[in-house]
Amino acid sequence: MTTYDFIASNKRKTWLLIVLCTGLVMGVAYVADRYYGAGGNILGFAGIYAVLSALGGYYAGDQVALATS
């Protein structure tokens, strides 16, 4: 495998992780919304949080990791 193959593989794995984490947050929010009968409010807030968190982690995650070390 070449270096470019590893880069492509890492990008695919990153997107898969983002989708899985967003799905997990949305799944937990769906269960909480059904349990508490919030009428979609919890699911809506969780969706906004999941998208903003994923975008922030994707675009600024390297800066956060460097700043903490």
Short mmCIF file of C-alpha atoms in Angstrom, two decimals:
data_model
loop_
_atom_site.label_atom_id
_atom_site.label_comp_id
_atom_site.label_asym_id
_atom_site.label_seq_id
_atom_site.Cartn_x
_atom_site.Cartn_y
_atom_site.Cartn_z
CA MET A 1 0.00 0.00 0.00
CA THR A 2 1.13 3.49 -0.72
CA THR A 3 0.93 6.49 1.55
CA TYR A 4 -2.06 7.79 -0.39
CA ASP A 5 -3.93 4.55 0.27
CA PHE A 6 -3.37 4.98 4.01
CA ILE A 7 -4.57 8.59 3.82
CA ALA A 8 -7.72 7.55 1.96
CA SER A 9 -8.34 4.76 4.46
CA ASN A 10 -7.97 7.16 7.40
CA LYS A 11 -10.40 9.62 5.81
CA ARG A 12 -12.98 6.87 5.30
CA LYS A 13 -12.56 5.72 8.90
CA THR A 14 -12.90 9.31 10.15
CA TRP A 15 -16.18 9.80 8.32
CA LEU A 16 -17.44 6.45 9.54
CA LEU A 17 -16.62 7.43 13.13
CA ILE A 18 -18.39 10.78 12.70
CA VAL A 19 -21.50 9.09 11.32
CA LEU A 20 -21.51 6.45 14.06
CA CYS A 21 -21.08 8.98 16.87
CA THR A 22 -23.78 11.24 15.42
CA GLY A 23 -26.07 8.23 15.09
CA LEU A 24 -25.38 7.23 18.69
CA VAL A 25 -26.27 10.70 19.97
CA MET A 26 -29.40 10.77 17.86
CA GLY A 27 -30.39 7.27 19.00
CA VAL A 28 -30.03 8.15 22.68
CA ALA A 29 -31.95 11.37 22.09
CA TYR A 30 -34.72 9.47 20.31
CA VAL A 31 -35.09 7.08 23.24
CA ALA A 32 -35.07 9.97 25.72
CA ASP A 33 -37.60 11.87 23.62
CA ARG A 34 -39.93 8.88 23.50
CA TYR A 35 -39.50 8.19 27.23
CA TYR A 36 -40.15 11.76 28.36
CA GLY A 37 -42.70 12.57 25.65
CA ALA A 38 -41.00 15.82 24.72
CA GLY A 39 -42.56 16.01 21.27
CA GLY A 40 -39.28 16.07 19.38
CA ASN A 41 -37.60 18.81 21.40
CA ILE A 42 -34.84 16.58 22.74
CA LEU A 43 -34.26 15.07 19.32
CA GLY A 44 -33.99 18.51 17.72
CA PHE A 45 -31.50 19.82 20.24
CA ALA A 46 -29.48 16.62 20.04
CA GLY A 47 -29.38 16.88 16.25
CA ILE A 48 -28.04 20.42 16.41
CA TYR A 49 -25.51 19.40 19.07
CA ALA A 50 -24.37 16.33 17.13
CA VAL A 51 -23.83 18.24 13.89
CA LEU A 52 -22.00 21.14 15.55
CA SER A 53 -19.88 18.77 17.62
CA ALA A 54 -18.95 16.68 14.58
CA LEU A 55 -18.03 19.73 12.51
CA GLY A 56 -16.05 21.25 15.36
CA GLY A 57 -14.19 18.01 15.96
CA TYR A 58 -13.44 17.52 12.28
CA TYR A 59 -12.20 21.03 11.55
CA ALA A 60 -10.65 22.03 14.90
CA GLY A 61 -9.75 18.69 16.49
CA ASP A 62 -6.09 18.93 15.54
CA GLN A 63 -5.76 22.38 17.13
CA VAL A 64 -7.40 21.17 20.35
CA ALA A 65 -5.11 18.14 20.52
CA LEU A 66 -2.01 20.29 19.97
CA ALA A 67 -3.13 22.87 22.52
CA THR A 68 -3.60 20.26 25.25
CA SER A 69 -0.17 18.71 24.77
#
